[in-house]
Tab-separated table of C-alpha atoms in Angstrom:
chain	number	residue	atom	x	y	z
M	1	UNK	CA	9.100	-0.484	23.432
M	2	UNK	CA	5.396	0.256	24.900
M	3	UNK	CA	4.737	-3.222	26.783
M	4	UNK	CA	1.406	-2.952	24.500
M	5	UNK	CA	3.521	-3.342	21.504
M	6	UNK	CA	5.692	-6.029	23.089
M	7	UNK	CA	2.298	-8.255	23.574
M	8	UNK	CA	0.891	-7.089	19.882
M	9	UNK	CA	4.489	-8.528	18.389
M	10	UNK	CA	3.491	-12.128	20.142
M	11	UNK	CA	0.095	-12.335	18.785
M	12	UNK	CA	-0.331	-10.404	16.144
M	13	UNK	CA	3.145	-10.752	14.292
M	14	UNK	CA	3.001	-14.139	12.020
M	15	UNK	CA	4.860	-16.131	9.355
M	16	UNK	CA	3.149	-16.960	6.511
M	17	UNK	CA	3.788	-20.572	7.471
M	18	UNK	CA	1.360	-20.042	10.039
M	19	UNK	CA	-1.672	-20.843	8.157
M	20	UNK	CA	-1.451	-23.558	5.489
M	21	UNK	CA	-3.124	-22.817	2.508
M	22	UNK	CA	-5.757	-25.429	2.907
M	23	UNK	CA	-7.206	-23.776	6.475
M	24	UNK	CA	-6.964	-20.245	4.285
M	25	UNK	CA	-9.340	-21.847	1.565
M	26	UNK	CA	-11.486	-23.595	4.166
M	27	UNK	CA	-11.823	-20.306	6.181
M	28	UNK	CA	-12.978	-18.284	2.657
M	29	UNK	CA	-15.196	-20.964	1.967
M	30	UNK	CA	-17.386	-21.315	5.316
M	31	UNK	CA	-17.518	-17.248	5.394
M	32	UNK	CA	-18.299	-16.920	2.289
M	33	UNK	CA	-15.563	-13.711	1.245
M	34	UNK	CA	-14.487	-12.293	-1.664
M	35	UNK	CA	-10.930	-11.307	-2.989
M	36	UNK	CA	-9.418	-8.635	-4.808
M	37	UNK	CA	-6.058	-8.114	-5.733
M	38	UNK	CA	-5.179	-4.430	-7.072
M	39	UNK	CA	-1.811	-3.108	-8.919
M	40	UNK	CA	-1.217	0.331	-8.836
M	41	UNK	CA	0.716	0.698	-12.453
M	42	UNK	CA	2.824	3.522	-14.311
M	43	UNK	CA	5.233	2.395	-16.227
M	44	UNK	CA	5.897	-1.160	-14.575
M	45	UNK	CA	5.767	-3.177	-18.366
M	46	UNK	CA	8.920	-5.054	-17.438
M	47	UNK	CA	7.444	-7.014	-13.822
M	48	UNK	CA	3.947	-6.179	-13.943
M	49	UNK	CA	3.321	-9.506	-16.442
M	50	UNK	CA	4.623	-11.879	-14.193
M	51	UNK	CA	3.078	-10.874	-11.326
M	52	UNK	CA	-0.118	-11.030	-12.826
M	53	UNK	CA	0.693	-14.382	-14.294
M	54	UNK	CA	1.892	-15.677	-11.123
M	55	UNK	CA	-1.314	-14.683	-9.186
M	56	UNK	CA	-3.644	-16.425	-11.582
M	57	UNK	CA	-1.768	-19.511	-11.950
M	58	UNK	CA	-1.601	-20.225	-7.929
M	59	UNK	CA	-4.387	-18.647	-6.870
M	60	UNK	CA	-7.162	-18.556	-9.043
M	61	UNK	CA	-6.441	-21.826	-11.364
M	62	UNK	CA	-4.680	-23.949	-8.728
M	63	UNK	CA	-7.342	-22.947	-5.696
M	64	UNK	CA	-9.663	-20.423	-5.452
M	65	UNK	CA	-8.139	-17.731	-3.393
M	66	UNK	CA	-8.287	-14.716	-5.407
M	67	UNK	CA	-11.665	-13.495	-7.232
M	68	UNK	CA	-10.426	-10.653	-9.030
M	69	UNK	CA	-6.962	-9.056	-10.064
M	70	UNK	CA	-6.928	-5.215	-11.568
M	71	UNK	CA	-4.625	-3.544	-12.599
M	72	UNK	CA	-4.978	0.485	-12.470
M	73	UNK	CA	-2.831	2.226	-14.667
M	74	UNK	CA	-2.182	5.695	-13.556
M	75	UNK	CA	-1.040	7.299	-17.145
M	76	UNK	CA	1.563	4.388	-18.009
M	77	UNK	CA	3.285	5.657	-21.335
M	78	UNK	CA	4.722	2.080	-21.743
M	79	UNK	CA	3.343	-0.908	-22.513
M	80	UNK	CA	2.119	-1.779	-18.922
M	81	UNK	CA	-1.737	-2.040	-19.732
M	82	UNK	CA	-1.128	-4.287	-22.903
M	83	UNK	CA	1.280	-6.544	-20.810
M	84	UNK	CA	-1.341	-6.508	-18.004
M	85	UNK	CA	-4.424	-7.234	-19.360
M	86	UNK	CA	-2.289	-9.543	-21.794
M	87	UNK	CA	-1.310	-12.102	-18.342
M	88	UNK	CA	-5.290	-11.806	-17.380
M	89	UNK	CA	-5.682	-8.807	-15.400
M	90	UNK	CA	-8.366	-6.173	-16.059
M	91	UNK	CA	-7.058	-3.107	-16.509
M	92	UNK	CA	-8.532	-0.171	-15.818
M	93	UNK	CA	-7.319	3.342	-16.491
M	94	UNK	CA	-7.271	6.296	-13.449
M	95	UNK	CA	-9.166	8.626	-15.303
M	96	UNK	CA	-11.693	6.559	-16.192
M	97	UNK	CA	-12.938	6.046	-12.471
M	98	UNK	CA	-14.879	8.921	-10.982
M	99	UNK	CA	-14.154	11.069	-14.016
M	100	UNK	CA	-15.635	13.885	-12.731
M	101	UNK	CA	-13.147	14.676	-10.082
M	102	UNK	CA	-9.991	15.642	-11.601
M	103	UNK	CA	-7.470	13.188	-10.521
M	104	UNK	CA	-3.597	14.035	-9.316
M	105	UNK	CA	-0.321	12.214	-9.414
M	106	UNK	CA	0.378	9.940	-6.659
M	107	UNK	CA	-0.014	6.346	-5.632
M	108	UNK	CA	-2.484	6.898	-3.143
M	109	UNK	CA	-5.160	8.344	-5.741
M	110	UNK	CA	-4.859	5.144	-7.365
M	111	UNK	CA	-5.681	3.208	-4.464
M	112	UNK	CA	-8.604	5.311	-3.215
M	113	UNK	CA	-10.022	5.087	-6.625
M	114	UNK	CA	-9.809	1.699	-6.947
M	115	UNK	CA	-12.255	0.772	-4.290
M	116	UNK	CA	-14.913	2.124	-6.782
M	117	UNK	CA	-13.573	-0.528	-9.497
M	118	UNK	CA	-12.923	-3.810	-7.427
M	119	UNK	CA	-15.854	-6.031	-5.599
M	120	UNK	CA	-13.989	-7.895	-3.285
M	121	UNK	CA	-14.611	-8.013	0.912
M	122	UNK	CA	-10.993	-7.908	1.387
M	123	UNK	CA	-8.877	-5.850	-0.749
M	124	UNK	CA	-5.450	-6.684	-1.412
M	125	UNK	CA	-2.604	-3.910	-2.817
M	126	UNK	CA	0.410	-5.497	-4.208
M	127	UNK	CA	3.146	-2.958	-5.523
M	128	UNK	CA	3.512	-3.489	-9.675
M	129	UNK	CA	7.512	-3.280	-9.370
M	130	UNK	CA	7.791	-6.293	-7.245
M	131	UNK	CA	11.100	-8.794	-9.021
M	132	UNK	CA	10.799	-12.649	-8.578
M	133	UNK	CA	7.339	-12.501	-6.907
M	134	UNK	CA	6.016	-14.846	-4.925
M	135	UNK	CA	2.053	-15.578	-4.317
M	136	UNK	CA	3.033	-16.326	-1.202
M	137	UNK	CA	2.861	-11.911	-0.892
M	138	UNK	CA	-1.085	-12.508	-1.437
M	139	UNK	CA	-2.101	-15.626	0.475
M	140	UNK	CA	0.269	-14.475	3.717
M	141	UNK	CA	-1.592	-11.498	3.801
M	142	UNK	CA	-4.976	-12.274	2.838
M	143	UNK	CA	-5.102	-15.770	5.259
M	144	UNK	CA	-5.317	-13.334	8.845
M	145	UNK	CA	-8.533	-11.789	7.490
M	146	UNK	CA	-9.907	-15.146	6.340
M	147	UNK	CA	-9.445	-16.983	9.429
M	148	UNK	CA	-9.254	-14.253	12.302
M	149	UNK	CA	-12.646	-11.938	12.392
M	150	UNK	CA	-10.636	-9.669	14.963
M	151	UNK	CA	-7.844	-8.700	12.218
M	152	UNK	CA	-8.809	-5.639	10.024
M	153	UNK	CA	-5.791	-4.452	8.093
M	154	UNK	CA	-2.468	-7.078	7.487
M	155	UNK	CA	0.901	-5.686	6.219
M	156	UNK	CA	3.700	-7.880	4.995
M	157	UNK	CA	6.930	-7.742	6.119
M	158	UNK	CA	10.054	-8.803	4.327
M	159	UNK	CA	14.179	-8.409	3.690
M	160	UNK	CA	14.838	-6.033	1.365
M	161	UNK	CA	18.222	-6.171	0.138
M	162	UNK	CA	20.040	-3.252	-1.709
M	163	UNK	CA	23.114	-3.366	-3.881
M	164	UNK	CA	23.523	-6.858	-2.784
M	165	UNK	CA	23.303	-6.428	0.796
M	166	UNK	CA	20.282	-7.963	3.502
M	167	UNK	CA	18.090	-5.319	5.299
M	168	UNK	CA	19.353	-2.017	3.545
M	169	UNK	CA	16.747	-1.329	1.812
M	170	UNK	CA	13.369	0.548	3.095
M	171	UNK	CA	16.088	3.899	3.438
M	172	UNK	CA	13.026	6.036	3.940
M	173	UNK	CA	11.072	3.630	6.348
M	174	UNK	CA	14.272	3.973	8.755
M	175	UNK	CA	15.372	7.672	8.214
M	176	UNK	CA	11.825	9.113	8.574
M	177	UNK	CA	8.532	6.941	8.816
M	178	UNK	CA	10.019	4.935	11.601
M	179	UNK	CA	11.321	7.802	13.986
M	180	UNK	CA	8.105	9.059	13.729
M	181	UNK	CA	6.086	6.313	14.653
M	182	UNK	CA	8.204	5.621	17.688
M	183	UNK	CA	8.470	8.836	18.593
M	184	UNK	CA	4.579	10.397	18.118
M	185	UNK	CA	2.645	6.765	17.439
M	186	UNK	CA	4.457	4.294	19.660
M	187	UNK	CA	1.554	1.461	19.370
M	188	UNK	CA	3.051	1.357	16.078
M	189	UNK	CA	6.301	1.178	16.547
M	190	UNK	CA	6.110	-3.176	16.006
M	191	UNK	CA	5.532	-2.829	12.449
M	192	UNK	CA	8.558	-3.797	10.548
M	193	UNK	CA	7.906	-2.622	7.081
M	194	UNK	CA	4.948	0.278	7.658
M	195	UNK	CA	5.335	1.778	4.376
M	196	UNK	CA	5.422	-1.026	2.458
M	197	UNK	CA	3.014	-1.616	-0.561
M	198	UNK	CA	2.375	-4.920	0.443
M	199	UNK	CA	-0.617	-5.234	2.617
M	200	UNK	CA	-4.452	-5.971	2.603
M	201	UNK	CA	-7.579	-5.056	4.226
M	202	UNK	CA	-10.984	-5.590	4.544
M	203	UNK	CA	-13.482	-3.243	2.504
M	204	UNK	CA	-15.319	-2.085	5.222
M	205	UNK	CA	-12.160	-0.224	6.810
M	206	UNK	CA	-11.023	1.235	3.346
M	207	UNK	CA	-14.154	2.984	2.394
M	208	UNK	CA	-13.793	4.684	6.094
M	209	UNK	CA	-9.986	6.299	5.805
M	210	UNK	CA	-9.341	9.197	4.310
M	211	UNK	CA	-6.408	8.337	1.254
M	212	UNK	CA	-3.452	10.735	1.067
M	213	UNK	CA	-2.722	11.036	-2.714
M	214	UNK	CA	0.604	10.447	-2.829
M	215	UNK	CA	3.776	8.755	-1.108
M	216	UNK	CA	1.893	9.430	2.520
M	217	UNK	CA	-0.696	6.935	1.513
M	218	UNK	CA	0.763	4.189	4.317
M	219	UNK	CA	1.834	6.161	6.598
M	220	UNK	CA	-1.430	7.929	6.845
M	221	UNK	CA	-3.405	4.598	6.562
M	222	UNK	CA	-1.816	3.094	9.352
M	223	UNK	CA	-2.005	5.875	11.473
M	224	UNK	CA	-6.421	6.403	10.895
M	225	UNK	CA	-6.904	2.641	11.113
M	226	UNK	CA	-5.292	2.562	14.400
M	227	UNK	CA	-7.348	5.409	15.686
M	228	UNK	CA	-10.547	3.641	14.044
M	229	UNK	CA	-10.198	-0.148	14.942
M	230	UNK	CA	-7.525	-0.206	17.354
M	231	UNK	CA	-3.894	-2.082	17.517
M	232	UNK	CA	-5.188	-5.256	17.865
M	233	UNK	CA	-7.188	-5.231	14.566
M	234	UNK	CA	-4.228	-4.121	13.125
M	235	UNK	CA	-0.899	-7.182	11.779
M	236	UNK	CA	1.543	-8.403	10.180
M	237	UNK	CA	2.745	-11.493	8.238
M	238	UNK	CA	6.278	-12.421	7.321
M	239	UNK	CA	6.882	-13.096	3.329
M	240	UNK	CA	10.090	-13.550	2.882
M	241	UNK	CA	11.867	-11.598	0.850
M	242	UNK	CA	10.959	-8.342	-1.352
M	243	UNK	CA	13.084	-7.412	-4.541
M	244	UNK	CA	12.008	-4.436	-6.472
M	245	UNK	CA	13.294	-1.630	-7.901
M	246	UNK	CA	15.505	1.023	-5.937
M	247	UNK	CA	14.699	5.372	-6.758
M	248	UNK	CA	17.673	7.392	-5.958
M	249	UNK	CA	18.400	9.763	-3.418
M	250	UNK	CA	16.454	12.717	-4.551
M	251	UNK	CA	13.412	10.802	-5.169
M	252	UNK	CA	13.279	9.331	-1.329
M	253	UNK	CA	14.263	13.145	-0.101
M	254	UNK	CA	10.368	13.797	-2.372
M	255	UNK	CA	9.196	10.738	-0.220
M	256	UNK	CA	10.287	11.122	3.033
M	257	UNK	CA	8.926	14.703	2.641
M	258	UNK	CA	5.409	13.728	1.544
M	259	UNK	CA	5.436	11.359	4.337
M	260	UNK	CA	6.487	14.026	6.903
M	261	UNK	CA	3.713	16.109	5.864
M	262	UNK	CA	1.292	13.122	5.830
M	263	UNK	CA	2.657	12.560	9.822
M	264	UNK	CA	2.335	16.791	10.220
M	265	UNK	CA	-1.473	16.933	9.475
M	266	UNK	CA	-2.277	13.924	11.664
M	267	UNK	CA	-0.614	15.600	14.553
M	268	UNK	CA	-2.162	19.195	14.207
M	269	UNK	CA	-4.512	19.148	11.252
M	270	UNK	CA	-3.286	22.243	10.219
M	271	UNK	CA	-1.810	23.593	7.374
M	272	UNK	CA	1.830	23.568	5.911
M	273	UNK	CA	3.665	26.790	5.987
M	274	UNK	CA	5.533	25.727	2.620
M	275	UNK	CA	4.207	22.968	1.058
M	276	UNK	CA	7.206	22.368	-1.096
M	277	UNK	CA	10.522	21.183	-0.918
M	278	UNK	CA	13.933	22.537	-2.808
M	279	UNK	CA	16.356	19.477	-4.169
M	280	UNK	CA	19.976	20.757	-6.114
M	281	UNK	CA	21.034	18.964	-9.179
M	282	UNK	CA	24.756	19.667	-10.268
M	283	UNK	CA	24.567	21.863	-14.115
M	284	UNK	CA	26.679	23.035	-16.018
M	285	UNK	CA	27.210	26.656	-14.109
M	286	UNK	CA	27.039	24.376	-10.737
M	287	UNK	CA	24.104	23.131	-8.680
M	288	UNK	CA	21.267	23.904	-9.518
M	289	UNK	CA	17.906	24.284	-7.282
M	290	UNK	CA	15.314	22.163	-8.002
M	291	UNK	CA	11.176	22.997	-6.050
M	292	UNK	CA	8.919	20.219	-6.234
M	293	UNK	CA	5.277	20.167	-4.769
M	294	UNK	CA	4.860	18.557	-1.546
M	295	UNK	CA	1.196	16.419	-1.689
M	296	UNK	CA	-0.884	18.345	-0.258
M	297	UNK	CA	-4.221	17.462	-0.676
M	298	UNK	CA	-6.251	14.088	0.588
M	299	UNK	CA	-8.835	11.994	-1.028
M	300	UNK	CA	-12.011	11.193	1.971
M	301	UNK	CA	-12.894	8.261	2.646
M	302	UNK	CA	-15.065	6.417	0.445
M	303	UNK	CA	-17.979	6.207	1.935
M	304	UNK	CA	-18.427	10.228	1.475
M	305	UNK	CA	-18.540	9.365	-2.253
M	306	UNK	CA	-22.193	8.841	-3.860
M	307	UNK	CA	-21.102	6.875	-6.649
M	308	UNK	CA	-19.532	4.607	-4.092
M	309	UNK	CA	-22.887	4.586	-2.225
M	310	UNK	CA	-25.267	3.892	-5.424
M	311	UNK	CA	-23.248	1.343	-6.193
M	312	UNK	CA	-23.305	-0.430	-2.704
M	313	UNK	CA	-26.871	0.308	-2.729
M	314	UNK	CA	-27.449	-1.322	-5.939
């Protein structure tokens, strides 16, 4: 490990222990910033509630902490709006921001649009699947940008158990996204969970990164805010533990290769040969090939965007 990253883990690594929730309040008071806490949503009607619920209760009607929660619903055919805007969130649908731009599949595009729905200095993205969730995902994450003008972007990092068992989870964060951070982005090689959905960020380095649409989104975010602001502006807070729902094997192999591509285009900025990649699926006459789209395309940053800018303006 880069020496760098060995001096980045000591002061730049917390718990979320490490601020008290009292010097987080006191620290959003005297600067005077705002919230916002965003769910990306399809199809998350069975966790979505409670995380909502839980997020209002602690941190908007037992402190002030959070100014704003939305939820953006990316084509749910469930009842994950109802359930959402039911617990207190507002909901707002995908294709109702920036209508005029077509929008495509993918978690990214939801994040990227909602910057154009949510007022808040610091934005905070909490993944909608999340089981037995803890406010303690929002307030770890949001308290470094309160209280430390140097940090920029904060990722949590957690357990995440599988089938039972500590630490096996995050299979694509240690088959792909973490061989190539070590190997191609080594001041990144410290961060413990770097594609997880938990993290937050301050405004003003969101509407400057360009958003991959899809499963890339992290990866890629990481990778442009370290070129923009630097390692040090860059942390991470320990949460605890994350419990959420597992995809199976064929779903990570769509991941990992979204990710790879994300990780391709940052090294070269060229093009993929063969933006696609070919899965088999046992039938009845034996396996059977299966081509899915790689993402391909990626969203610029937000400042490029003159509804973004009217607004700002106004």
């Amino acid at each position: 490990m880069l020496e760098e990253v060995e001096r980045w883990l000591s002061t730049r690594s917390w718990s979320m222990t490490s601020r008290p929730l009292h010097k987080i309040l006191a620290a959003k008071r005297m600067t005077g910033q705002t919230v916002s806490v965003v769910l990306p949503a399809l199809n998350e009607e069975e966790t979505v509630g409670d995380i909502v619920a839980v997020i209002r209760h602690d941190l908007m009607h037992q402190v002030p902490l959070v100014d704003e929660i939305v939820v953006v619903d990316s084509g749910s055919t469930d009842r994950t709006s109802e359930v959402a805007a039911a617990a207190g969130a507002r909901v707002v649908h995908r294709d109702d921001i920036l209508p005029h731009i077509p929008p495509v599949p993918g978690k990214g595009e939801v994040l990227w649009r909602s910057l154009l729905v949510t007022g808040g200095d610091i934005v905070c993205f909490i993944d909608a699947d999340l089981k037995e969730f803890s406010s303690d995902f929002v307030s770890g994450i949001v308290g470094p940008l309160l209280t430390d003008p140097g940090v920029d972007l904060v990722k949590a990092m957690y357990d995440r158990p599988l089938g039972g068992r500590a630490g096996q989870g995050g299979r694509v964060t240690e088959l792909m996204a973490r061989p190539l951070l070590n190997m191609h982005w080594p001041q990144l090689a410290g961060f413990v969970q770097p594609l997880g959905g938990e993290y937050a960020a301050r405004r003003s380095l969101l509407e400057q990164l360009p958003f991959p649409v899809g499963y890339g989104v992290e990866l890629g975010m990481l990778v442009d805010a370290l070129h923009l602001v630097g390692l040090d502006a860059l942390a991470q807070v320990d949460v605890g533990v994350r419990k959420h729902r597992h995809q199976d094997g064929q779903a990570l192999g769509r991941m990992a290769a979204a990710i790879y591509r994300t990780a391709q285009l940052r090294l070269a900025r060229g093009h993929l040969i063969r933006p696609s990649l070919t899965q088999f699926e046992r039938g009845e006459d034996g396996f059977e090939p299966r081509t899915y789209s790689v993402d391909t395309e990626e969203r610029p940053p937000m400042v490029e965007i003159a509804e973004y800018a009217t607004r700002k303006v106004a």
